[in-house]
mmCIF file of C-alpha atoms in Angstrom:
data_model
loop_
_atom_site.group_PDB
_atom_site.id
_atom_site.type_symbol
_atom_site.label_atom_id
_atom_site.label_comp_id
_atom_site.label_asym_id
_atom_site.label_seq_id
_atom_site.Cartn_x
_atom_site.Cartn_y
_atom_site.Cartn_z
ATOM 1 C CA UNK A 1 33.021 48.688 -8.882
ATOM 2 C CA UNK A 2 34.843 45.578 -10.040
ATOM 3 C CA UNK A 3 34.362 43.836 -6.641
ATOM 4 C CA UNK A 4 30.636 44.523 -6.659
ATOM 5 C CA UNK A 5 30.336 42.928 -10.107
ATOM 6 C CA UNK A 6 32.155 39.790 -8.966
ATOM 7 C CA UNK A 7 29.945 39.441 -5.890
ATOM 8 C CA UNK A 8 26.753 39.943 -7.883
ATOM 9 C CA UNK A 9 27.876 37.450 -10.501
ATOM 10 C CA UNK A 10 28.510 34.835 -7.799
ATOM 11 C CA UNK A 11 25.204 35.462 -5.985
ATOM 12 C CA UNK A 12 23.013 33.157 -8.120
ATOM 13 C CA UNK A 13 25.384 30.257 -7.549
ATOM 14 C CA UNK A 14 25.272 30.830 -3.794
ATOM 15 C CA UNK A 15 21.510 31.298 -3.616
ATOM 16 C CA UNK A 16 20.487 28.079 -5.359
ATOM 17 C CA UNK A 17 22.745 25.169 -4.479
ATOM 18 C CA UNK A 18 22.225 22.067 -6.576
ATOM 19 C CA UNK A 19 22.090 18.839 -4.608
ATOM 20 C CA UNK A 20 21.388 15.311 -5.654
ATOM 21 C CA UNK A 21 22.561 12.072 -4.170
ATOM 22 C CA UNK A 22 22.054 8.700 -5.771
ATOM 23 C CA UNK A 23 22.309 6.135 -2.987
ATOM 24 C CA UNK A 24 21.269 3.031 -4.914
ATOM 25 C CA UNK A 25 20.320 2.063 -8.440
ATOM 26 C CA UNK A 26 17.199 -0.025 -8.955
ATOM 27 C CA UNK A 27 19.358 -3.128 -9.459
ATOM 28 C CA UNK A 28 21.251 -2.431 -6.227
ATOM 29 C CA UNK A 29 17.947 -1.961 -4.372
ATOM 30 C CA UNK A 30 16.653 -5.262 -5.756
ATOM 31 C CA UNK A 31 19.786 -7.016 -4.503
ATOM 32 C CA UNK A 32 19.667 -5.293 -1.088
ATOM 33 C CA UNK A 33 15.974 -5.946 -0.502
ATOM 34 C CA UNK A 34 15.764 -9.384 -2.158
ATOM 35 C CA UNK A 35 19.228 -10.961 -1.847
ATOM 36 C CA UNK A 36 19.606 -14.035 -4.052
ATOM 37 C CA UNK A 37 16.051 -13.769 -5.425
ATOM 38 C CA UNK A 38 15.317 -13.505 -9.149
ATOM 39 C CA UNK A 39 12.647 -10.835 -9.581
ATOM 40 C CA UNK A 40 10.425 -10.674 -12.668
ATOM 41 C CA UNK A 41 9.338 -7.309 -14.069
ATOM 42 C CA UNK A 42 5.598 -6.783 -13.520
ATOM 43 C CA UNK A 43 4.734 -3.177 -14.422
ATOM 44 C CA UNK A 44 1.140 -2.021 -14.501
ATOM 45 C CA UNK A 45 -0.756 0.992 -15.784
ATOM 46 C CA UNK A 46 -3.524 2.127 -13.474
ATOM 47 C CA UNK A 47 -7.033 2.554 -14.777
ATOM 48 C CA UNK A 48 -9.088 5.576 -13.730
ATOM 49 C CA UNK A 49 -11.038 3.340 -11.338
ATOM 50 C CA UNK A 50 -7.855 1.952 -9.754
ATOM 51 C CA UNK A 51 -6.340 5.429 -9.336
ATOM 52 C CA UNK A 52 -9.564 6.642 -7.693
ATOM 53 C CA UNK A 53 -9.682 3.591 -5.408
ATOM 54 C CA UNK A 54 -6.047 4.098 -4.369
ATOM 55 C CA UNK A 55 -6.745 7.764 -3.613
ATOM 56 C CA UNK A 56 -9.835 6.859 -1.618
ATOM 57 C CA UNK A 57 -8.129 4.066 0.336
ATOM 58 C CA UNK A 58 -4.833 5.874 1.087
ATOM 59 C CA UNK A 59 -5.889 9.528 1.161
ATOM 60 C CA UNK A 60 -2.992 10.267 -1.210
ATOM 61 C CA UNK A 61 -3.306 11.322 -4.856
ATOM 62 C CA UNK A 62 -1.833 9.190 -7.598
ATOM 63 C CA UNK A 63 0.608 11.289 -9.638
ATOM 64 C CA UNK A 64 1.639 8.656 -12.163
ATOM 65 C CA UNK A 65 -0.469 5.904 -13.646
ATOM 66 C CA UNK A 66 2.664 3.844 -14.320
ATOM 67 C CA UNK A 67 3.554 1.410 -11.528
ATOM 68 C CA UNK A 68 7.117 0.052 -11.755
ATOM 69 C CA UNK A 69 7.110 -3.317 -10.072
ATOM 70 C CA UNK A 70 8.976 -6.627 -9.818
ATOM 71 C CA UNK A 71 7.558 -9.899 -8.461
ATOM 72 C CA UNK A 72 9.419 -12.606 -6.549
ATOM 73 C CA UNK A 73 8.570 -16.303 -7.018
ATOM 74 C CA UNK A 74 6.898 -16.409 -3.571
ATOM 75 C CA UNK A 75 4.634 -13.428 -4.405
ATOM 76 C CA UNK A 76 6.722 -10.796 -2.639
ATOM 77 C CA UNK A 77 7.011 -7.549 -4.569
ATOM 78 C CA UNK A 78 9.260 -4.549 -5.120
ATOM 79 C CA UNK A 79 7.734 -1.251 -6.202
ATOM 80 C CA UNK A 80 9.891 1.702 -7.267
ATOM 81 C CA UNK A 81 8.185 5.074 -7.147
ATOM 82 C CA UNK A 82 8.743 8.779 -6.588
ATOM 83 C CA UNK A 83 7.345 11.197 -4.045
ATOM 84 C CA UNK A 84 7.835 14.932 -3.733
ATOM 85 C CA UNK A 85 10.285 15.941 -1.018
ATOM 86 C CA UNK A 86 10.245 19.621 -0.131
ATOM 87 C CA UNK A 87 10.785 20.842 -3.693
ATOM 88 C CA UNK A 88 12.277 17.918 -5.613
ATOM 89 C CA UNK A 89 11.438 14.250 -6.080
ATOM 90 C CA UNK A 90 12.644 11.391 -3.912
ATOM 91 C CA UNK A 91 12.924 7.997 -5.581
ATOM 92 C CA UNK A 92 12.168 5.103 -3.262
ATOM 93 C CA UNK A 93 11.963 1.319 -3.425
ATOM 94 C CA UNK A 94 9.378 -0.453 -1.276
ATOM 95 C CA UNK A 95 9.740 -4.195 -0.686
ATOM 96 C CA UNK A 96 6.614 -6.080 0.326
ATOM 97 C CA UNK A 97 6.345 -9.628 1.621
ATOM 98 C CA UNK A 98 3.867 -12.089 0.023
ATOM 99 C CA UNK A 99 1.134 -10.937 2.439
ATOM 100 C CA UNK A 100 1.620 -7.264 1.459
ATOM 101 C CA UNK A 101 3.472 -6.090 4.595
ATOM 102 C CA UNK A 102 6.501 -3.826 4.286
ATOM 103 C CA UNK A 103 9.666 -5.879 4.209
ATOM 104 C CA UNK A 104 11.999 -2.929 3.622
ATOM 105 C CA UNK A 105 12.277 0.608 2.318
ATOM 106 C CA UNK A 106 15.229 2.133 0.499
ATOM 107 C CA UNK A 107 15.746 5.715 -0.653
ATOM 108 C CA UNK A 108 17.366 5.468 -4.075
ATOM 109 C CA UNK A 109 17.746 9.102 -5.102
ATOM 110 C CA UNK A 110 17.455 12.210 -2.953
ATOM 111 C CA UNK A 111 17.530 15.616 -4.642
ATOM 112 C CA UNK A 112 16.989 18.052 -1.761
ATOM 113 C CA UNK A 113 19.697 20.115 -0.060
ATOM 114 C CA UNK A 114 18.371 19.146 3.402
ATOM 115 C CA UNK A 115 16.063 16.562 4.953
ATOM 116 C CA UNK A 116 18.162 13.566 3.946
ATOM 117 C CA UNK A 117 17.412 11.999 7.333
ATOM 118 C CA UNK A 118 14.775 9.923 5.520
ATOM 119 C CA UNK A 119 17.737 7.815 4.413
ATOM 120 C CA UNK A 120 18.553 6.907 8.035
ATOM 121 C CA UNK A 121 18.129 3.109 8.523
ATOM 122 C CA UNK A 122 16.427 3.516 11.917
ATOM 123 C CA UNK A 123 13.907 5.971 10.467
ATOM 124 C CA UNK A 124 13.130 3.710 7.489
ATOM 125 C CA UNK A 125 12.830 0.657 9.771
ATOM 126 C CA UNK A 126 9.654 2.178 11.277
ATOM 127 C CA UNK A 127 7.801 1.038 8.158
ATOM 128 C CA UNK A 128 8.766 -2.621 8.449
ATOM 129 C CA UNK A 129 5.715 -4.799 9.052
ATOM 130 C CA UNK A 130 3.225 -2.047 8.174
ATOM 131 C CA UNK A 131 0.284 -3.111 6.022
ATOM 132 C CA UNK A 132 -2.387 -1.507 3.910
ATOM 133 C CA UNK A 133 -4.735 0.424 6.180
ATOM 134 C CA UNK A 134 -2.036 1.499 8.644
ATOM 135 C CA UNK A 135 -2.391 5.267 9.112
ATOM 136 C CA UNK A 136 1.364 5.972 8.825
ATOM 137 C CA UNK A 137 0.786 9.488 10.098
ATOM 138 C CA UNK A 138 3.913 11.531 10.696
ATOM 139 C CA UNK A 139 4.307 12.480 14.346
ATOM 140 C CA UNK A 140 1.817 9.831 15.445
ATOM 141 C CA UNK A 141 2.642 6.483 13.792
ATOM 142 C CA UNK A 142 5.918 7.497 12.182
ATOM 143 C CA UNK A 143 8.517 9.496 14.085
ATOM 144 C CA UNK A 144 9.414 12.819 12.508
ATOM 145 C CA UNK A 145 13.010 13.807 11.836
ATOM 146 C CA UNK A 146 14.134 17.370 12.427
ATOM 147 C CA UNK A 147 15.090 19.313 9.337
ATOM 148 C CA UNK A 148 13.144 17.105 6.972
ATOM 149 C CA UNK A 149 9.491 17.235 7.984
ATOM 150 C CA UNK A 150 8.068 17.569 4.466
ATOM 151 C CA UNK A 151 10.304 14.837 3.055
ATOM 152 C CA UNK A 152 9.391 12.523 5.953
ATOM 153 C CA UNK A 153 5.675 13.249 5.558
ATOM 154 C CA UNK A 154 5.771 12.663 1.811
ATOM 155 C CA UNK A 155 7.717 9.404 2.140
ATOM 156 C CA UNK A 156 5.171 8.185 4.719
ATOM 157 C CA UNK A 157 2.314 9.235 2.405
ATOM 158 C CA UNK A 158 4.023 7.488 -0.508
ATOM 159 C CA UNK A 159 4.371 4.254 1.442
ATOM 160 C CA UNK A 160 0.693 4.445 2.437
ATOM 161 C CA UNK A 161 -0.254 4.994 -1.233
ATOM 162 C CA UNK A 162 1.939 2.096 -2.411
ATOM 163 C CA UNK A 163 0.446 -0.236 0.200
ATOM 164 C CA UNK A 164 -3.003 0.650 -1.154
ATOM 165 C CA UNK A 165 -1.693 0.153 -4.696
ATOM 166 C CA UNK A 166 -0.455 -3.324 -3.819
ATOM 167 C CA UNK A 167 -3.817 -4.200 -2.307
ATOM 168 C CA UNK A 168 -5.907 -2.855 -5.189
ATOM 169 C CA UNK A 169 -3.720 -3.742 -8.165
ATOM 170 C CA UNK A 170 -1.637 -6.769 -7.232
ATOM 171 C CA UNK A 171 -3.226 -8.645 -4.307
ATOM 172 C CA UNK A 172 -5.023 -11.870 -5.093
ATOM 173 C CA UNK A 173 -7.765 -11.432 -2.473
#
């Protein structure tokens, strides 16, 4: 009877492993994506019309009206945002050049127990040069990674949404 109690008591710990990896802080991402560049904080709060326009343009819902952004002197931009992985959020940093094309993508915080392949540099490099309007469809435009399909799809969707956000909220067109 005693052994059964010990096994049952340990079962919840075995059934729900906690996992979270912080790869970079926001400051480390700024340094990695914009080495030697002084970025200026440029946060925005989306209006209802902007959120609707972003949804319409990207096909992805806006979950937070707060856009955390930094601007470089040449007009390049860093946006830090979160997307849903499989069950938990993934924090990412998207660097855009002055014309709004992806300059780099970093995964800052990953909270899932699997699917961390979205952190792979070769996988993230697929986004470099992509612009607003690029479909960024997983399995077609963006290569999938085994074991992390939902995380990969949601990161791709998040990048597509942030490219639309840059175009609608920040671009001087």
